[in-house]
Amino acid sequence: MEAVAMAKPERGKVIALVGNPNSGKTSIFNDLTGARQHVGNWPGVTVEKKEGKLSYQGQTFNIVDLPGTYSLGAYSEDELIARNFILFDKPEAVINVVDASNLERNLYLTTQLLEMGANVVVALNMVDEARARKIEINIPRLAQALGVPVVPTVATRNEGIKELVATVAKRVQETICQPLKVNYGREIENELDKLEQIIKQDAKLAAKYPPRWLAIKLLEDDERLEAELQKEGARQVLDAATKSKKQLHEILGEEVEAIIADRRYGLINGLVKEAVTRRQTLEERLTLSDKIDSIVTNRYLGLPIFLLAMWAVFQFTFKLGDPMIGWVESAFEGLTGLATGWLEALGAPQLLTSFIADGIIGGLGSVLVFIPPIFLLFLAISLLEDSGYMARAAYIMDRLMHALGLHGKSFVPLLIGFGCNVPGIMATRTLESRQDRLITILINPLMSCTARLPVYVLFTGAFFTAKQGWVIFSLYLLGIVLAIIMGKIFKTFLFKGDTAPFVMELPPYRVPTLKGTLIHMWERGSSFIRKAGTVIVGAVVLIWILSNLPLGVAYASQESLIGRLGTILAPVFKPAGFGTWEAAVALVFGILAKEVVVGTLGVLYGVEEDGLTAAIAQSWTPLSAYAFMVMTLIYIPCVAAIGAIRRETNSWGWTAFAIGYSLLLGWVMAVLVFQVGRLLGLG
């Protein structure tokens, strides 16, 4: 995915969107921008960046959706990106999305934004849920206390969005508000005043950072900010901060950072008491979400329910997607026939006809027929995410992972890896410990991403039609089990140490909106189509060329260059039951992108009238097919994932280790499946 320039566009004012995870920030972003949005990466990092356009009364606003975060402490990459964008890019306004039913938690981020001097408009979202829980919020009083506009919204129903846009448009024309000044107590305030005066003496530093905010961050022991000041040569400021922290610790007897956080929460509690009335009895405070969680996250029922949910996802995907595959396959067969007939009628050379029909249409078509199940899978996962269940899945798996010595928070990047291993690897940046990050990065490629799905669908369609969902479910489950086992091995022998506790907020259950679900499905599924138009086309063309060289050999024969390569490698895979040169070549090219495995087989076998599925059924057995799918699941990550591992570990050594161990593990598992299956009479 290409990086998107971070510079503020000239064509409109920039509005930043920031909020806690599960606050409805994404829904508001979709309401504001609709289809006028695009996704890239933040420059220099691999964290996703979302931008969109909003037009209002002749003005164009560029909406930048910052990563969801609980604070601006810069402990994780997401927090650092959000903080730096507001601090250095200086957006004309910041829409702070706040969950009305969880004000205490959400307003902590609000106070940090106001302390930075950001031009904030609070979108008080999910006011319907607050009302349902008998939480009454005096919005004018809250706005007065915060000193910024507060607009009630229900993003899932598009309520309050027009008012929000009007308020933001007005806000960008006004003078930026003065930073919020939280009273941190006499002792801390005295030291803040001293630091602030020293910072103001450095004109360059005072222009770059709000002086009081910088003084607070230094007392909070912000290591990243201290490192930046070291580079800028602000030695006097750093020495003064060290002296202040030491003196405060001696006077107060505890860490200054903890006292500052307590004071912020003290202010928030006062705001909430002033503006919020709760009319709930103790029994009424047990929400519907609490009652569902008593079953869904139950110690004994949670894991079986999670596995049942995953099984249901695969049943939905393949029961509904199977007939759609047939429709797309028929369309490509017809297209191949039309292209062949048209080219022959024009008297085109046989080589050109083969290139277009067998190479481009046949190879690409053998991959694109799997668009229906991929989109259906993303649809099902989006429904689970938007409903709030996926957060429960992480909570449930936390217990199992802790029992094995792994960090419970690691399950979130692993869960993302089911969509694509690259963002899953990137998501490890939320883990504080380098050891936890390395373990999670190393096992993430064992999560079966959707790129492997075309391989599964092809082979299960040929051999396991009646049990297709069950067989594919078993492969996903195998990836999870292997990831847990390898994580335990790495933890025991390579990364010894205690595991940090994992605390995760469980958002209330919500009914997913059609618009939000479809946008999420398209965002993920469209990447498969883009890859098909670039990487996969390039790969199948290269394979076709190698299948026809040297000139004069039979197409895709063992005498061709690609046939010779496959013949050399085929004996390595013979113990696993798929020792054909075509299989060997498919695995080699699958390193470019896992979807290319199917495209390669499509080119090598040729897409005849009975299709690639029939060709596979004639050349393989059910046991060798399952062993091949196991190999595809485990062996070397794709090039994009290898690149992500290199960037995130900053080590060629760990990258080589990830490649080597996964290749060996894939081969061993494939051989075990085939050989044990033969012993059991399944050959």
XYZ file of C-alpha atoms in Angstrom:
683
model
C 0.000 0.000 0.000
C 1.549 3.359 -0.979
C 2.183 6.037 1.591
C -0.040 9.103 1.448
C 1.673 12.471 1.826
C 1.256 13.950 5.301
C 1.419 17.578 4.206
C -1.781 19.506 4.706
C -3.613 19.738 1.362
C -4.056 23.225 -0.076
C -7.466 22.477 -1.500
C -9.351 22.720 1.796
C -9.214 23.066 5.537
C -8.111 20.023 7.519
C -10.363 18.534 10.173
C -8.933 15.787 12.396
C -11.208 13.093 13.795
C -10.047 11.597 17.092
C -11.650 9.400 19.754
C -11.460 6.275 21.871
C -11.807 2.860 20.236
C -15.495 1.827 20.118
C -16.699 5.433 20.398
C -18.318 5.363 16.935
C -15.533 7.416 15.333
C -15.491 5.291 12.174
C -19.262 5.665 11.753
C -18.975 9.453 11.983
C -16.099 9.404 9.476
C -18.276 7.404 7.068
C -21.223 9.779 7.624
C -19.045 12.819 6.906
C -17.183 11.480 3.876
C -19.378 8.726 2.394
C -17.605 7.192 -0.596
C -15.219 10.151 -0.907
C -12.479 8.557 1.143
C -9.243 6.715 0.579
C -6.814 4.677 2.635
C -3.028 4.857 2.635
C -0.234 4.721 5.191
C 1.236 7.419 7.385
C 4.627 8.480 5.999
C 7.489 6.528 7.520
C 5.250 4.005 9.291
C 2.940 1.180 8.301
C -0.077 2.312 10.328
C -3.200 2.848 8.232
C -4.237 6.400 7.381
C -7.804 7.247 6.315
C -8.756 10.510 4.634
C -11.932 11.802 3.056
C -13.617 14.918 1.700
C -16.575 16.896 2.987
C -18.263 19.711 1.073
C -20.344 22.300 2.944
C -21.670 25.646 1.672
C -18.989 25.976 -0.987
C -16.170 24.918 1.319
C -14.151 21.735 1.047
C -12.910 20.096 4.221
C -10.323 17.321 4.299
C -11.259 14.894 7.071
C -8.345 12.922 8.542
C -9.402 9.943 10.658
C -6.697 9.511 13.311
C -6.066 6.093 14.919
C -8.407 5.268 17.811
C -6.692 5.949 21.127
C -7.531 6.309 24.819
C -4.905 8.980 25.449
C -2.134 11.018 23.826
C 0.652 9.578 25.962
C 2.673 8.352 22.934
C 3.231 4.927 24.481
C 2.080 3.245 21.260
C 2.522 4.151 17.583
C -1.192 5.000 17.289
C -0.993 7.492 20.173
C 2.148 9.085 18.743
C 0.591 9.515 15.284
C -2.566 11.120 16.702
C -0.603 13.447 18.986
C 1.954 14.533 16.393
C -0.691 15.241 13.754
C -2.592 17.571 16.076
C 0.594 19.129 17.447
C 2.559 19.697 14.236
C 0.046 19.658 11.358
C -2.249 21.968 13.315
C -5.635 21.026 11.791
C -8.143 23.883 11.677
C -10.454 21.890 13.949
C -10.507 18.598 15.848
C -13.715 16.588 16.122
C -13.402 14.626 19.369
C -15.861 11.706 19.257
C -17.030 10.875 22.786
C -19.170 7.918 23.876
C -22.041 9.515 25.817
C -22.629 6.310 27.795
C -19.009 6.215 29.029
C -18.106 9.848 29.663
C -15.559 9.287 32.440
C -13.309 7.172 30.230
C -13.728 9.250 27.057
C -13.233 12.716 28.566
C -9.641 11.881 29.555
C -8.644 12.201 25.903
C -10.733 15.383 25.666
C -8.822 17.049 28.512
C -5.512 16.168 26.838
C -6.676 17.690 23.547
C -7.793 20.872 25.300
C -4.490 21.128 27.187
C -2.714 21.047 23.810
C -4.757 24.037 22.670
C -6.535 22.104 19.902
C -9.614 23.750 18.372
C -12.035 21.073 19.592
C -15.648 20.297 18.770
C -17.033 17.437 20.855
C -19.285 14.982 19.008
C -21.241 13.465 21.889
C -22.042 10.196 20.159
C -24.414 7.352 21.105
C -26.721 9.638 23.083
C -29.485 7.116 22.340
C -27.609 4.444 24.290
C -27.054 6.861 27.163
C -30.795 7.607 27.261
C -31.620 3.880 27.165
C -29.422 3.470 30.241
C -31.219 6.415 31.892
C -28.150 8.640 31.714
C -29.232 12.269 31.265
C -26.568 14.720 30.051
C -27.023 18.476 30.347
C -25.278 19.319 27.093
C -25.174 23.152 27.483
C -23.682 22.744 30.950
C -21.090 20.248 29.685
C -20.170 22.585 26.806
C -19.811 25.507 29.210
C -17.615 23.495 31.582
C -15.344 22.291 28.755
C -15.331 25.656 26.992
C -15.983 24.086 23.572
C -19.088 23.225 21.485
C -20.743 19.865 22.241
C -23.002 18.358 19.562
C -25.162 15.282 20.343
C -25.054 12.603 17.607
C -26.197 9.083 16.814
C -23.813 8.223 14.005
C -25.407 4.878 13.176
C -28.628 6.707 12.254
C -26.949 9.833 10.813
C -28.552 11.941 13.557
C -26.851 15.189 14.503
C -24.343 14.999 11.636
C -25.681 18.115 9.867
C -25.486 20.055 13.137
C -21.958 18.745 13.697
C -20.829 19.890 10.241
C -22.361 23.346 10.741
C -20.680 23.700 14.129
C -17.299 22.654 12.767
C -17.606 25.023 9.783
C -18.317 27.885 12.177
C -15.580 26.806 14.555
C -12.804 26.918 11.947
C -13.594 30.615 11.358
C -13.139 31.462 15.035
C -9.996 32.132 17.027
C -8.511 28.937 18.422
C -9.520 28.497 22.033
C -7.089 28.992 24.889
C -5.574 25.755 26.255
C -7.382 24.185 29.185
C -5.524 24.708 32.457
C -5.965 21.849 34.908
C -4.916 22.657 38.482
C -2.383 19.985 39.457
C -1.855 21.204 43.013
C 0.483 23.806 44.525
C 3.704 21.788 44.395
C 3.335 20.618 40.793
C 2.060 24.013 39.620
C 5.153 25.704 41.077
C 7.448 23.397 39.101
C 5.324 23.791 35.954
C 5.674 27.580 36.191
C 9.473 27.285 36.469
C 9.697 24.918 33.497
C 7.317 27.036 31.432
C 9.496 30.129 31.906
C 12.637 28.221 30.863
C 10.859 26.840 27.767
C 9.667 30.333 26.760
C 13.269 31.542 26.788
C 13.943 29.165 23.878
C 12.024 30.857 21.058
C 12.369 27.884 18.691
C 11.068 25.443 21.298
C 8.211 27.714 22.393
C 7.091 28.102 18.761
C 7.058 24.347 18.204
C 5.347 23.221 21.437
C 2.773 24.873 23.732
C 5.042 25.735 26.708
C 2.759 24.584 29.537
C 1.841 21.386 27.656
C 5.524 20.612 27.092
C 6.272 21.192 30.768
C 3.493 18.758 31.748
C 4.761 16.087 29.331
C 8.284 16.398 30.748
C 6.986 15.898 34.286
C 5.039 12.871 32.971
C 8.344 11.276 31.864
C 7.455 11.270 28.168
C 10.493 9.374 26.832
C 9.786 10.048 23.127
C 9.480 13.771 23.725
C 12.649 13.784 25.832
C 14.480 12.048 22.977
C 13.271 14.745 20.559
C 14.477 17.503 22.889
C 17.845 15.747 23.132
C 18.147 15.942 19.331
C 17.190 19.627 19.417
C 19.861 20.348 22.035
C 17.408 21.555 24.703
C 19.747 20.503 27.499
C 18.761 23.301 29.895
C 15.066 22.357 29.690
C 15.793 18.648 30.201
C 18.040 19.302 33.204
C 15.422 21.549 34.775
C 12.739 18.873 34.228
C 14.923 16.199 35.853
C 15.485 18.454 38.863
C 11.757 19.215 39.146
C 10.770 15.540 38.986
C 13.282 14.607 41.665
C 12.112 17.384 43.956
C 8.427 16.539 43.476
C 9.064 12.853 44.128
C 10.770 13.733 47.418
C 7.938 16.036 48.476
C 4.945 13.995 47.277
C 6.332 10.483 47.738
C 4.925 9.087 44.456
C 5.364 9.339 40.717
C 4.356 12.721 39.284
C 2.736 11.044 36.263
C 0.246 9.216 38.501
C -0.652 12.428 40.368
C -1.221 14.306 37.088
C -3.517 11.515 35.836
C -5.443 11.578 39.142
C -5.911 15.327 38.890
C -7.263 15.001 35.352
C -9.724 12.354 36.477
C -10.648 14.586 39.413
C -11.576 17.345 36.966
C -13.520 14.853 34.838
C -15.440 13.549 37.858
C -16.398 17.116 38.700
C -17.582 17.722 35.133
C -19.644 14.546 35.141
C -21.257 15.356 38.496
C -22.098 18.797 37.191
C -23.582 17.725 33.848
C -24.735 14.108 34.186
C -27.681 12.592 36.051
C -28.109 8.830 36.370
C -31.579 7.510 37.149
C -30.682 3.842 37.229
C -31.234 1.386 40.019
C -28.435 -1.087 40.727
C -30.368 -3.790 38.862
C -30.973 -1.507 35.872
C -27.250 -0.860 35.568
C -26.912 -4.429 34.412
C -27.363 -3.650 30.731
C -28.363 -6.057 27.982
C -24.657 -6.233 27.086
C -23.844 -7.316 30.648
C -26.488 -10.049 30.506
C -25.246 -11.328 27.124
C -21.646 -11.260 28.379
C -22.559 -13.416 31.353
C -23.064 -16.184 28.769
C -20.754 -15.226 25.894
C -17.685 -14.597 28.085
C -18.475 -17.362 30.561
C -15.365 -19.280 31.675
C -16.742 -22.565 30.325
C -19.043 -21.455 27.497
C -16.945 -18.618 26.017
C -14.492 -20.707 23.969
C -17.088 -23.136 22.524
C -19.304 -20.169 21.564
C -16.327 -18.482 19.866
C -15.530 -21.632 17.890
C -19.213 -21.984 16.977
C -19.258 -18.367 15.752
C -16.195 -19.003 13.569
C -17.764 -22.195 12.197
C -20.951 -20.271 11.382
C -18.890 -17.657 9.506
C -17.402 -20.323 7.248
C -20.716 -22.062 6.688
C -22.292 -18.728 5.706
C -19.350 -17.902 3.419
C -19.233 -21.144 1.462
C -22.878 -22.209 1.388
C -23.756 -18.829 -0.107
C -20.552 -18.318 -2.080
C -20.302 -21.696 -3.805
C -22.994 -21.097 -6.452
C -21.604 -17.590 -7.062
C -18.193 -19.083 -7.864
C -19.886 -21.166 -10.562
C -21.427 -18.048 -12.100
C -18.099 -16.192 -12.239
C -16.314 -19.309 -13.533
C -18.870 -19.661 -16.345
C -18.420 -15.997 -17.227
C -14.644 -16.402 -17.556
C -15.007 -19.595 -19.585
C -17.284 -17.707 -21.957
C -14.820 -14.812 -22.080
C -11.961 -17.207 -22.883
C -14.000 -18.752 -25.722
C -14.915 -15.341 -27.139
C -11.324 -14.110 -26.985
C -9.983 -17.269 -28.605
C -12.593 -17.175 -31.399
C -12.058 -13.475 -32.044
C -8.257 -13.788 -32.189
C -8.402 -16.843 -34.458
C -10.826 -15.041 -36.785
C -8.345 -12.163 -37.023
C -5.605 -14.634 -37.890
C -3.592 -13.835 -34.743
C -0.524 -16.024 -34.120
C -1.121 -19.047 -31.910
C 1.359 -17.704 -29.356
C -0.610 -14.454 -28.957
C -3.884 -16.373 -28.668
C -2.366 -18.577 -25.973
C -0.956 -15.553 -24.147
C -4.322 -13.786 -23.931
C -6.562 -16.827 -23.450
C -4.381 -19.097 -21.285
C -2.073 -16.544 -19.701
C -4.078 -13.419 -18.910
C -7.753 -14.483 -18.961
C -7.156 -18.026 -17.748
C -4.634 -17.174 -15.023
C -6.440 -14.085 -13.753
C -9.843 -15.739 -14.046
C -8.712 -18.684 -11.931
C -8.125 -16.206 -9.088
C -11.013 -13.764 -9.567
C -13.617 -16.528 -9.362
C -12.993 -16.431 -5.604
C -14.192 -12.858 -5.200
C -17.662 -13.955 -3.893
C -16.443 -16.015 -0.889
C -13.786 -13.434 -0.014
C -16.335 -10.601 0.080
C -18.807 -12.776 1.984
C -16.133 -13.640 4.552
C -15.326 -9.965 5.062
C -19.050 -9.227 5.331
C -19.430 -11.801 8.118
C -16.331 -10.570 9.975
C -17.515 -6.946 9.670
C -20.857 -7.911 11.207
C -19.083 -9.566 14.153
C -16.762 -6.575 14.630
C -19.464 -3.929 14.378
C -21.722 -5.830 16.759
C -19.018 -5.774 19.451
C -18.439 -9.542 19.506
C -14.829 -9.484 18.252
C -13.746 -7.611 21.394
C -15.232 -10.519 23.373
C -13.271 -12.979 21.235
C -10.021 -11.256 22.270
C -11.151 -11.316 25.902
C -11.988 -15.031 25.718
C -8.692 -15.951 24.061
C -6.776 -13.876 26.613
C -7.307 -16.561 29.270
C -6.006 -19.320 27.031
C -3.024 -17.277 25.883
C -2.054 -16.308 29.423
C -2.170 -19.966 30.417
C 0.433 -20.579 27.708
C 2.618 -17.661 28.797
C 1.619 -15.322 25.951
C 0.334 -11.769 26.186
C -3.448 -11.588 25.918
C -3.199 -8.351 23.948
C -1.340 -10.296 21.247
C -4.604 -11.874 20.144
C -5.804 -8.580 18.634
C -3.017 -8.460 15.968
C -3.533 -12.196 15.394
C -7.235 -11.591 14.837
C -6.411 -8.857 12.310
C -4.125 -11.388 10.604
C -7.175 -13.389 9.505
C -7.869 -10.550 7.077
C -4.262 -9.887 6.081
C -1.024 -10.681 7.870
C 0.554 -7.324 6.939
C -1.767 -5.082 9.069
C -1.726 -7.838 11.706
C 2.052 -7.519 11.937
C 1.735 -3.724 11.956
C -0.792 -3.890 14.815
C 1.865 -5.324 17.140
C 2.977 -1.735 17.697
C 0.268 -1.471 20.353
C 2.269 -3.933 22.500
C 4.570 -2.197 24.974
C 7.141 -5.016 25.369
C 9.595 -5.688 22.516
C 9.608 -9.391 23.435
C 5.823 -9.586 23.143
C 5.989 -7.749 19.806
C 8.597 -10.142 18.393
C 6.682 -13.260 19.455
C 3.441 -11.928 17.971
C 5.173 -10.909 14.720
C 6.757 -14.359 14.344
C 3.484 -16.254 14.810
C 1.201 -13.843 12.951
C 1.808 -15.404 9.483
C 0.307 -18.651 10.852
C -3.054 -16.889 10.906
C -4.773 -17.895 7.676
C -5.251 -14.649 5.740
C -7.845 -14.321 2.979
C -5.098 -14.611 0.340
C -4.964 -18.347 1.135
C -8.723 -18.649 0.738
C -8.692 -19.149 -3.078
C -6.393 -22.160 -2.582
C -8.738 -23.653 0.019
C -11.829 -23.026 -2.072
C -10.234 -24.583 -5.171
C -9.153 -27.820 -3.490
C -12.172 -28.236 -1.216
C -14.396 -27.629 -4.242
C -12.620 -30.474 -6.022
C -12.560 -33.015 -3.168
C -14.665 -31.950 -0.178
C -17.758 -30.323 -1.652
C -20.144 -31.700 0.977
C -17.871 -30.695 3.884
C -16.274 -27.562 2.420
C -16.990 -25.282 5.390
C -15.772 -27.894 7.890
C -12.500 -28.533 6.037
C -11.660 -24.830 5.668
C -12.615 -24.257 9.309
C -10.137 -26.982 10.304
C -7.340 -25.156 8.468
C -8.057 -21.862 10.230
C -8.190 -23.724 13.545
C -4.891 -25.458 12.759
C -3.260 -22.055 12.198
C -4.504 -20.833 15.605
C -3.283 -23.973 17.395
C 0.137 -23.817 15.722
C 0.462 -20.102 16.536
C -0.231 -20.792 20.212
C 2.205 -23.736 20.308
C 4.984 -21.840 18.528
C 4.362 -18.802 20.721
C 4.795 -20.978 23.800
C 8.012 -22.450 22.379
C 9.413 -19.011 21.538
C 8.426 -17.697 24.979
C 10.105 -20.641 26.729
C 13.358 -20.735 24.795
C 13.877 -17.356 23.110
C 12.008 -14.706 25.104
C 11.940 -15.584 28.780
C 10.206 -13.216 31.182
C 6.908 -12.407 32.884
C 3.769 -11.694 30.895
C 2.109 -8.342 31.484
C -1.608 -8.278 32.377
C -4.134 -7.426 29.679
C -7.027 -5.071 30.328
C -9.491 -4.561 27.478
C -12.644 -2.497 27.289
C -15.689 -4.437 26.145
C -17.936 -2.086 24.155
C -21.711 -2.507 24.385
C -23.350 -4.726 21.778
C -24.813 -2.806 18.872
C -26.852 -3.603 15.802
C -24.459 -3.152 12.843
C -25.540 -0.610 10.250
C -25.831 -1.687 6.618
C -23.766 1.283 5.419
C -20.930 0.748 7.896
C -20.778 -3.001 7.291
C -20.690 -2.619 3.508
C -17.964 0.048 3.698
C -15.812 -2.224 5.891
C -16.400 -5.155 3.549
C -15.444 -3.091 0.501
C -12.332 -1.590 2.133
C -10.930 -5.058 2.755
C -12.271 -6.918 -0.243
C -11.235 -4.274 -2.772
C -7.584 -4.816 -1.829
C -7.922 -8.332 -3.283
C -9.180 -6.876 -6.585
C -6.359 -4.304 -6.674
C -3.817 -7.047 -6.055
C -5.383 -9.097 -8.848
C -4.900 -6.155 -11.206
C -1.220 -5.703 -10.315
C 0.761 -8.451 -8.587
C -1.302 -11.378 -9.835
C -1.449 -10.193 -13.470
C 2.316 -9.688 -13.437
C 2.893 -13.111 -11.917
C 0.674 -15.017 -14.344
C 2.276 -13.241 -17.322
C 5.733 -14.189 -16.031
C 4.596 -17.781 -15.517
C 3.141 -17.942 -19.038
C 6.413 -16.616 -20.506
C 8.480 -19.163 -18.572
C 6.031 -21.872 -19.718
C 6.803 -21.037 -23.369
C 10.590 -20.770 -23.102
C 12.834 -21.860 -24.663
C 10.994 -21.237 -27.921
C 9.649 -24.340 -29.570
C 8.906 -26.397 -26.426
C 5.385 -27.624 -25.722
C 3.412 -25.125 -23.599
C 3.821 -25.705 -19.831
C 5.786 -28.908 -20.318
C 8.629 -30.265 -18.227
C 11.036 -29.091 -20.957
C 10.040 -25.448 -20.447
C 11.997 -23.222 -18.054
C 9.226 -23.337 -15.485
C 8.966 -27.108 -15.905
C 12.694 -27.514 -15.285
C 12.460 -25.411 -12.115
C 9.533 -27.492 -10.870
C 11.290 -30.761 -11.708
C 14.269 -29.778 -9.544
C 12.058 -28.915 -6.559
C 9.387 -31.632 -6.889
C 11.298 -34.393 -4.992
C 11.366 -32.185 -1.874
C 7.558 -32.345 -1.696
C 7.141 -35.992 -2.640
C 6.947 -37.151 1.044
C 4.018 -34.736 1.439
C 2.108 -36.358 -1.432
C 2.224 -33.534 -3.957
C 5.573 -34.156 -5.632
C 4.503 -32.840 -9.032
C 6.441 -30.085 -10.737
C 3.275 -27.981 -11.102
C 2.716 -28.008 -7.324
C 6.350 -27.062 -6.658
C 6.191 -24.124 -9.064
C 2.878 -22.924 -7.592
C 4.390 -22.813 -4.096
C 7.459 -20.918 -5.318
C 5.374 -18.235 -7.037
C 2.988 -18.194 -4.076
C 5.685 -16.352 -2.142
C 4.857 -13.274 -4.251
C 1.247 -13.450 -3.063
C -0.679 -16.485 -1.859
C -3.419 -15.939 -4.431
C -0.786 -16.548 -7.123
C -0.761 -20.257 -6.146
C -4.133 -20.645 -7.851
C -3.191 -18.371 -10.747
C -0.049 -20.453 -11.347
C -1.998 -23.700 -11.407
C -4.510 -22.081 -13.750
C -1.770 -21.187 -16.222
C 0.069 -24.524 -15.940
C -2.994 -26.765 -16.202
C -4.856 -24.476 -18.605
C -8.467 -23.516 -17.937
C -10.370 -25.906 -20.148
C -14.116 -26.285 -20.491
C -14.404 -28.378 -17.356
C -12.394 -25.762 -15.443
C -9.447 -25.806 -13.106
C -11.379 -27.705 -10.422
C -11.827 -30.693 -12.718
C -8.145 -30.595 -13.723
C -7.156 -30.644 -10.036
C -9.518 -33.535 -9.311
C -7.822 -35.648 -12.007
C -4.253 -35.021 -10.787
C -4.552 -35.090 -6.999
C -6.100 -37.132 -4.180
C -8.095 -35.794 -1.231
C -5.192 -36.540 1.141
C -2.507 -34.894 -1.015
C -4.856 -31.934 -1.551
C -5.284 -31.452 2.216
C -1.511 -31.736 2.762
C -0.976 -29.084 0.063
C -3.461 -26.752 1.782
C -1.610 -27.261 5.081
C 1.656 -26.356 3.346
C 0.049 -23.250 1.825
C -1.239 -22.245 5.256
C 2.134 -22.441 6.999
C 5.097 -22.028 4.633
C 6.998 -18.807 3.858
C 4.944 -15.587 4.308
C 4.225 -13.552 1.182
C 6.665 -10.827 0.065
C 4.508 -8.047 1.589
C 4.440 -9.822 4.966
C 8.210 -10.433 4.810
C 8.682 -6.703 4.198
C 6.434 -5.875 7.162
C 8.412 -8.257 9.413
C 11.657 -6.575 8.347
C 10.271 -3.087 9.056
C 8.704 -3.937 12.406
C 11.631 -5.978 13.792
C 14.282 -3.766 12.149
C 16.312 -6.970 11.821
C 17.247 -9.138 8.837
C 18.102 -11.879 11.349
C 14.569 -12.157 12.733
C 13.169 -11.853 9.202
C 15.320 -14.777 8.033
C 14.282 -16.728 11.126
C 10.579 -16.140 10.350
C 11.085 -17.367 6.770
C 13.159 -20.400 7.782
C 11.062 -21.696 10.668
C 7.767 -21.318 8.773
C 9.153 -23.149 5.713
C 10.430 -26.033 7.856
C 7.234 -26.158 9.928
C 5.061 -26.144 6.791
C 7.016 -29.008 5.210
C 6.978 -31.080 8.436
C 3.231 -30.576 8.959
C 2.404 -31.396 5.311
C 4.507 -34.596 5.475
C 2.893 -35.593 8.793
C -0.607 -35.072 7.391
C 0.110 -37.159 4.306
C 2.100 -39.955 5.944
C -0.195 -40.346 8.964
C -3.188 -40.213 6.627
C -1.712 -43.055 4.563
C -1.116 -45.129 7.709
C -4.766 -44.608 8.623
C -5.833 -45.781 5.163
C -6.932 -42.339 3.928
C -4.645 -42.326 0.874
